[in-house]
Tab-separated table of C-alpha atoms and ligand atoms in Angstrom:
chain	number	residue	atom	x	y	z
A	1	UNK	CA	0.000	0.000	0.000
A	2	UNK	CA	1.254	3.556	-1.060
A	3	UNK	CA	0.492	7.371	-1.218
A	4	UNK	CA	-1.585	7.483	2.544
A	5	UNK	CA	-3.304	10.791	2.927
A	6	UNK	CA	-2.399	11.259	6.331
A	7	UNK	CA	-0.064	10.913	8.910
A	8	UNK	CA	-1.982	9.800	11.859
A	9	UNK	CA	-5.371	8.536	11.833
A	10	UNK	CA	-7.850	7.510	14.669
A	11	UNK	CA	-10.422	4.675	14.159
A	12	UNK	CA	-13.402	3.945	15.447
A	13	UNK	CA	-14.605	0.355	15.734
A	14	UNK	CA	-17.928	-0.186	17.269
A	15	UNK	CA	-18.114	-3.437	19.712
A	16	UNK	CA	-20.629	-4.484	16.691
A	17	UNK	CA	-18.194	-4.505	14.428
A	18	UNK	CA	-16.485	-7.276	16.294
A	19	UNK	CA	-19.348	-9.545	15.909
A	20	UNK	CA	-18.931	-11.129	12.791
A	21	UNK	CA	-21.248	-13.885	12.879
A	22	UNK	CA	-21.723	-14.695	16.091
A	23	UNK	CA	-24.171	-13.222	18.089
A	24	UNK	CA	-22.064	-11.963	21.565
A	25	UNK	CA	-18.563	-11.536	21.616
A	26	UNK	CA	-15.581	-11.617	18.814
A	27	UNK	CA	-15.489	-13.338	15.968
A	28	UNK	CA	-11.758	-14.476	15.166
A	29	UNK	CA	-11.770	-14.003	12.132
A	30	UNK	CA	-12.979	-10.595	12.069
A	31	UNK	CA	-10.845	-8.918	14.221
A	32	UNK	CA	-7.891	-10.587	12.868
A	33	UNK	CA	-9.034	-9.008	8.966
A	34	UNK	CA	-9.392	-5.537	10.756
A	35	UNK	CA	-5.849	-6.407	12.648
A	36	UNK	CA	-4.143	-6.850	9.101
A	37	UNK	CA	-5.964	-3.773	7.676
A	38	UNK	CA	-4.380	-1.822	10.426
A	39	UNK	CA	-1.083	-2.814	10.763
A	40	UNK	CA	-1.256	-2.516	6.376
A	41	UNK	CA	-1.739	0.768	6.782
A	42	UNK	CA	0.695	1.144	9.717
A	43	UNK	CA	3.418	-0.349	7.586
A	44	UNK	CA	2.988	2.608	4.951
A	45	UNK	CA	4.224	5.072	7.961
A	46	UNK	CA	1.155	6.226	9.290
A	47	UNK	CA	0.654	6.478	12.843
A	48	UNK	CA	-2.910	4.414	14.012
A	49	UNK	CA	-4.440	5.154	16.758
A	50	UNK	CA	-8.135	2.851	17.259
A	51	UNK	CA	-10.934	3.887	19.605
A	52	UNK	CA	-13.297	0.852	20.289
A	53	UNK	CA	-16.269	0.231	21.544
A	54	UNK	CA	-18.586	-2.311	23.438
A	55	UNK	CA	-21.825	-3.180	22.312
A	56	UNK	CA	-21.126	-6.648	21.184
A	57	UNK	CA	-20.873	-7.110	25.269
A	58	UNK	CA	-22.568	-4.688	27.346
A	59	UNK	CA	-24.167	-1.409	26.735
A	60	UNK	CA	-24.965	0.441	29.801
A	61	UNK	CA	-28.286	2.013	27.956
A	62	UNK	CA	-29.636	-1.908	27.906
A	63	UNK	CA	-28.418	-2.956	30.712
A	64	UNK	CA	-30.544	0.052	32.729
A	65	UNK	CA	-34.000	-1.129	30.362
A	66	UNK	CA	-33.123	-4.458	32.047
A	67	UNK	CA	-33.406	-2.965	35.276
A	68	UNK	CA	-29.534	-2.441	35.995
A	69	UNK	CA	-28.528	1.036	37.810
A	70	UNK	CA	-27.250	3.150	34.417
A	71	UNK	CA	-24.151	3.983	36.116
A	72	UNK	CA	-22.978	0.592	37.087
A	73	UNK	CA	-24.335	-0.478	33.285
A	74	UNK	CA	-21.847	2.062	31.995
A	75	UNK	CA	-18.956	0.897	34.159
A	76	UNK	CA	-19.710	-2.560	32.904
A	77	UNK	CA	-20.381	-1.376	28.963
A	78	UNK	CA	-16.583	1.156	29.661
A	79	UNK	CA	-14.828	-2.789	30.629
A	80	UNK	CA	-16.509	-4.547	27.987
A	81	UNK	CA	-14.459	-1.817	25.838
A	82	UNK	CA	-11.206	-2.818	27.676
A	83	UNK	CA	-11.706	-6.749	26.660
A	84	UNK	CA	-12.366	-5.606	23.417
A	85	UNK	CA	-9.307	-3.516	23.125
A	86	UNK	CA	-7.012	-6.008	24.814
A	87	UNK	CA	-8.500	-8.928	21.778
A	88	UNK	CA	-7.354	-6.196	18.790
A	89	UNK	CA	-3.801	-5.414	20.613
A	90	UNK	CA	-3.651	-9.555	20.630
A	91	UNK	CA	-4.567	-9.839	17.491
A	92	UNK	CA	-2.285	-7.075	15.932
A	93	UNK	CA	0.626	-8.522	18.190
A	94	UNK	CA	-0.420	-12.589	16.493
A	95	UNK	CA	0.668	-10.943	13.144
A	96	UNK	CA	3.533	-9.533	14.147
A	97	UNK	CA	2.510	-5.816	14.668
A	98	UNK	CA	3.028	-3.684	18.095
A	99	UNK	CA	0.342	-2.843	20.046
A	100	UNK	CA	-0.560	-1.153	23.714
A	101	UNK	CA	-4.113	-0.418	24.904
A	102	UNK	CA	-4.393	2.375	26.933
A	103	UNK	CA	-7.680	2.967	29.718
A	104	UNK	CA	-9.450	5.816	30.742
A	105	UNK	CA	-10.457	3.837	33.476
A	106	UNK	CA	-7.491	2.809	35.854
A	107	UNK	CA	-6.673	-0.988	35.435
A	108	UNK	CA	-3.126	-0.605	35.304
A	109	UNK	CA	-2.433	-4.191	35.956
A	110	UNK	CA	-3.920	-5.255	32.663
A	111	UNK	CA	-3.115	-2.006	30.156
A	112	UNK	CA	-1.683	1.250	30.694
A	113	UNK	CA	-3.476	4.332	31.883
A	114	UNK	CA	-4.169	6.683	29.148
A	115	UNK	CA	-1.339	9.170	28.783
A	116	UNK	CA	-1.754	11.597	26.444
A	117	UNK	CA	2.002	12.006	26.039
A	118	UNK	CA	2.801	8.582	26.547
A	119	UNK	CA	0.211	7.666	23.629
A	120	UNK	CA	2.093	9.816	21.139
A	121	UNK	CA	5.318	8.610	21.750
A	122	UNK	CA	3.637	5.215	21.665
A	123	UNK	CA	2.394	6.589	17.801
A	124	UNK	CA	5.973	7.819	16.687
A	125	UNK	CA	7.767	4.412	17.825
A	126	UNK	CA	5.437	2.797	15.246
A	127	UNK	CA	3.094	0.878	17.575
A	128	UNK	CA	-1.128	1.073	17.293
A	129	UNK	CA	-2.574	2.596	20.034
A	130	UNK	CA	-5.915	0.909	21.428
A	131	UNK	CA	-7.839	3.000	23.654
A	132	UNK	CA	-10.326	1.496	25.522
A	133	UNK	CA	-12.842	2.763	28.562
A	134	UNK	CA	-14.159	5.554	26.677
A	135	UNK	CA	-14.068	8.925	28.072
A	136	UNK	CA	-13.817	7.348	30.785
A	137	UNK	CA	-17.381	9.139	32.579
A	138	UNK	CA	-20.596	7.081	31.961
A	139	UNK	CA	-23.418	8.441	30.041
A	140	UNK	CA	-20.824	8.957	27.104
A	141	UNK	CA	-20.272	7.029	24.266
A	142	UNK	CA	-17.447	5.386	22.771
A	143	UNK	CA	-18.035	7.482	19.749
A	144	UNK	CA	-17.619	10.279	21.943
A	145	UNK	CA	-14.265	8.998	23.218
A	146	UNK	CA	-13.475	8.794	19.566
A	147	UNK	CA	-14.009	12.521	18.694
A	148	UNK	CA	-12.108	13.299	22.104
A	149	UNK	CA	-9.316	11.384	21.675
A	150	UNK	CA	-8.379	12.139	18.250
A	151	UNK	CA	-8.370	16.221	19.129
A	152	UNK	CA	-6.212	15.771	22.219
A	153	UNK	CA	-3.716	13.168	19.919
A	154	UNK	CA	-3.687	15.803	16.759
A	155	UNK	CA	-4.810	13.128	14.037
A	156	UNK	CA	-5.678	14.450	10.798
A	157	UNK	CA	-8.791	12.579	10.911
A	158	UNK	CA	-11.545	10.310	12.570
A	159	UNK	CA	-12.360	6.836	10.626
A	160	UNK	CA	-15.624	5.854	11.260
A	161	UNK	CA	-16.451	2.412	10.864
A	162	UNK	CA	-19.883	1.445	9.941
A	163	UNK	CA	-21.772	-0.992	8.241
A	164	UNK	CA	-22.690	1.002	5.059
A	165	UNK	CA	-20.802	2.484	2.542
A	166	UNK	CA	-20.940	6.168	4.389
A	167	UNK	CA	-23.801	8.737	5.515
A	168	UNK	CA	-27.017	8.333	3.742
A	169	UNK	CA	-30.558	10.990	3.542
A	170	UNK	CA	-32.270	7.656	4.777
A	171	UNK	CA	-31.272	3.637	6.016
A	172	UNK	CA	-29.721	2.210	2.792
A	173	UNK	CA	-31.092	-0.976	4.757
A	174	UNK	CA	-34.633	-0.311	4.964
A	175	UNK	CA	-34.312	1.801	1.530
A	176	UNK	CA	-33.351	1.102	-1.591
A	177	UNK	CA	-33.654	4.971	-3.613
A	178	UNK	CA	-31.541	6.287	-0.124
A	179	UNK	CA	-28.673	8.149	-1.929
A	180	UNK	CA	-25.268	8.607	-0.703
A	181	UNK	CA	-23.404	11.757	0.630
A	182	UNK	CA	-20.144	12.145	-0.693
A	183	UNK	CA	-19.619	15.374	1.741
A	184	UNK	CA	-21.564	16.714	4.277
A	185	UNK	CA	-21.301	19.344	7.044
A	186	UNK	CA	-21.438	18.630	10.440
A	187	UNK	CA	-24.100	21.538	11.058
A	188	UNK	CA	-26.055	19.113	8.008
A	189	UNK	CA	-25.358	15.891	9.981
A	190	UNK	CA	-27.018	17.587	13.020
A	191	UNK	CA	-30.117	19.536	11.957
A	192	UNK	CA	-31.163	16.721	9.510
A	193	UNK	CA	-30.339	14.158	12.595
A	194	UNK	CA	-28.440	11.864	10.653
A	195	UNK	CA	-27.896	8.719	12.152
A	196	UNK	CA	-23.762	8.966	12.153
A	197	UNK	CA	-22.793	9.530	15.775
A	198	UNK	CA	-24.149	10.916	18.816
A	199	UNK	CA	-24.498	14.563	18.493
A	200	UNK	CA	-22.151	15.286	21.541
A	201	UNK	CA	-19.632	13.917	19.620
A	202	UNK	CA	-20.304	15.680	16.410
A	203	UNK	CA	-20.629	18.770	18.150
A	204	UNK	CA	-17.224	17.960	19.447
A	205	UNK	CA	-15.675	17.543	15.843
A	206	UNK	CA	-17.267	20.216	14.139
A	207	UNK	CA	-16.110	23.027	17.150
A	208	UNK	CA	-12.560	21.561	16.863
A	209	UNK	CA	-12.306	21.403	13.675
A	210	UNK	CA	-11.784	17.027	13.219
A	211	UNK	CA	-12.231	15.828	9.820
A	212	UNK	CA	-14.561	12.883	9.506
A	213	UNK	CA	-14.903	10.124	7.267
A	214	UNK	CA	-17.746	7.441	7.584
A	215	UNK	CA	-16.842	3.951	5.842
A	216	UNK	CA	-18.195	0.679	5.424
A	217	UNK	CA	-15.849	-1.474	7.552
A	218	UNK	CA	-17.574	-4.856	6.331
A	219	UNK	CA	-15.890	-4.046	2.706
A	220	UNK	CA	-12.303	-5.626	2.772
A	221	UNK	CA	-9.577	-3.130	2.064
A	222	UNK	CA	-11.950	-0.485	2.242
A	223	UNK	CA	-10.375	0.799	5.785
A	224	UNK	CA	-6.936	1.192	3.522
A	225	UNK	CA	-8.229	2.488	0.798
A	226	UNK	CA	-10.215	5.491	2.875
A	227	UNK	CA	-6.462	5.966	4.436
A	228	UNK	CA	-4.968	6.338	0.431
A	229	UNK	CA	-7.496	8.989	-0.363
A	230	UNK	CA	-9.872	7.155	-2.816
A	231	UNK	CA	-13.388	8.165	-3.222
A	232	UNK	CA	-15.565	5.959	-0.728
A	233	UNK	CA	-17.661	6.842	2.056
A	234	UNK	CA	-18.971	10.177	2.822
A	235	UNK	CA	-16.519	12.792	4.527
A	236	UNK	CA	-17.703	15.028	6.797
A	237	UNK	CA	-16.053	18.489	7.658
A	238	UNK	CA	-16.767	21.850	9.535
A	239	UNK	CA	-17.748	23.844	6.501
B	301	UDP	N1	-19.427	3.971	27.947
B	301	UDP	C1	-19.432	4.936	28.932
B	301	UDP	N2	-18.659	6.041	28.776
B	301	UDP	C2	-17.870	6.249	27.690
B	301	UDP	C3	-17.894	5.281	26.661
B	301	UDP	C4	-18.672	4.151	26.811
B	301	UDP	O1	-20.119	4.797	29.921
B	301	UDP	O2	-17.174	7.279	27.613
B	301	UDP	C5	-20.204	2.726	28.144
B	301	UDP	C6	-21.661	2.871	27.757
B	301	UDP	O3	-22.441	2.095	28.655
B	301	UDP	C7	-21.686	2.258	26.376
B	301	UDP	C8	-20.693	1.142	26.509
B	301	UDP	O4	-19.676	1.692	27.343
B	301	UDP	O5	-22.963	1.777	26.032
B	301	UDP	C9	-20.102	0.637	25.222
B	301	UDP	O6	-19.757	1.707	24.396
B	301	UDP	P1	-20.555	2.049	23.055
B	301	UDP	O7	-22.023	1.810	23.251
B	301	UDP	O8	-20.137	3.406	22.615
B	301	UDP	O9	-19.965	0.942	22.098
B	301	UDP	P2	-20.242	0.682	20.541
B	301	UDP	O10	-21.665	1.078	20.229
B	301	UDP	O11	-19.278	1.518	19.787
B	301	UDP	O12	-19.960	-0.784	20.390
């Protein structure tokens, strides 16, 4: 892989993304596709740093509809992110890449604590960077984390992994005429409520200024190719 657009990129996996096939937890197979995809892309020079999530284990929103105080849920949904993030830093490590996962949440006897500075250095030595608890606070989102994280680490822009080709004016799922943005706004995104990320962190991205680009993560090669420039997904930006 050649010409990358950027130096240092952060991605967003949801938990979801992790499923594969199977209906709770990580499919193998999966996370050791997106583990090549990312150390690919690593190997060109760019620096990777991955924000994922937790739904494929615990969401703290279900787990208070079940009955579950919301605050404990989100504690439980912020360590289903740390398993998740401690699977992709295995996986990346299996194929020979270099990995550390990095908590908001202190749990310093099973991955660092998240250090901004430490992170970066982490970045120029070459190795991913997995950060996992979120922001860290319940009632966020991981896709909040996301937006947060790659302000504070200076990345050139946010990879958002979904399960469609980019941002549509309606679910391509339920669909079929629902057309494709190629750009978009973020102040678009918000007053048409598009269904991209939470608007806390879209409001984050838009008033700092963080690129976006939403891509279809269940397309092989389609995480490298966003990172080479090509013309897939929709990209979002402040103006
Ligand atoms: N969470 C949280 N604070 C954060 C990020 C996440 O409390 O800053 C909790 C929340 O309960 C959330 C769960 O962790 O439902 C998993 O994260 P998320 O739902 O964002 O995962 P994804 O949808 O990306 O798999």
């Amino acid at each position: 892989m050649t010409g990358a657009k950027y130096k240092r990129i952060l991605v967003k996996l949801s938990g979801e993304a992790l499923l594969g096939s199977t209906d709770f937890g990580i499919d193998p197979v999966v996370i050791k596709r997106i583990a090549s995809e990312i150390i690919e892309i690593q190997q060109t020079g760019v620096q990777v740093a991955c924000v994922i999530g937790g739904g494929n284990i615990f969401r703290g929103s279900g787990l208070a509809k079940a009955g579950l105080d919301r605050v404990t849920g989100d504690h439980m949904g912020m360590l289903a992110t740390v398993m998740n993030a401690l699977a992709m830093q295995d996986a990346i490590e299996k194929l020979g890449g270099n990995a550390r996962v990095q908590s908001a949440v202190r749990i310093n006897q099973v991955c660092e604590d998240y250090i901004r500075r430490r992170a970066m250095r982490h970045l120029e030595k070459g190795r991913v960077v997995i950060f996992a608890a979120g922001t860290g606070n319940p009632f966020f989102t991981t896709d909040s984390a996301a937006a947060l994280r790659a302000i504070e680490i200076g990345a050139d822009v946010l990879l958002k992994a979904t399960k469609v080709n980019g941002i549509y004016d309606s679910d391509p799922m339920k669909n079929a005429d629902a057309k494709r943005y190629k750009t978009l706004t973020y102040d678009k995104v918000l007053a048409d409520k598009l269904n991209v990320m939470d608007a806390t962190a879209i409001v984050m991205c838009r008033d700092n200024h963080m690129p976006l680009t939403v891509f279809n993560l269940n397309n092989a090669g389609d995480l490298p190719r966003v990172v080479r420039g090509e013309d897939i997904g929709t990209v979002v930006t402040s103006d």
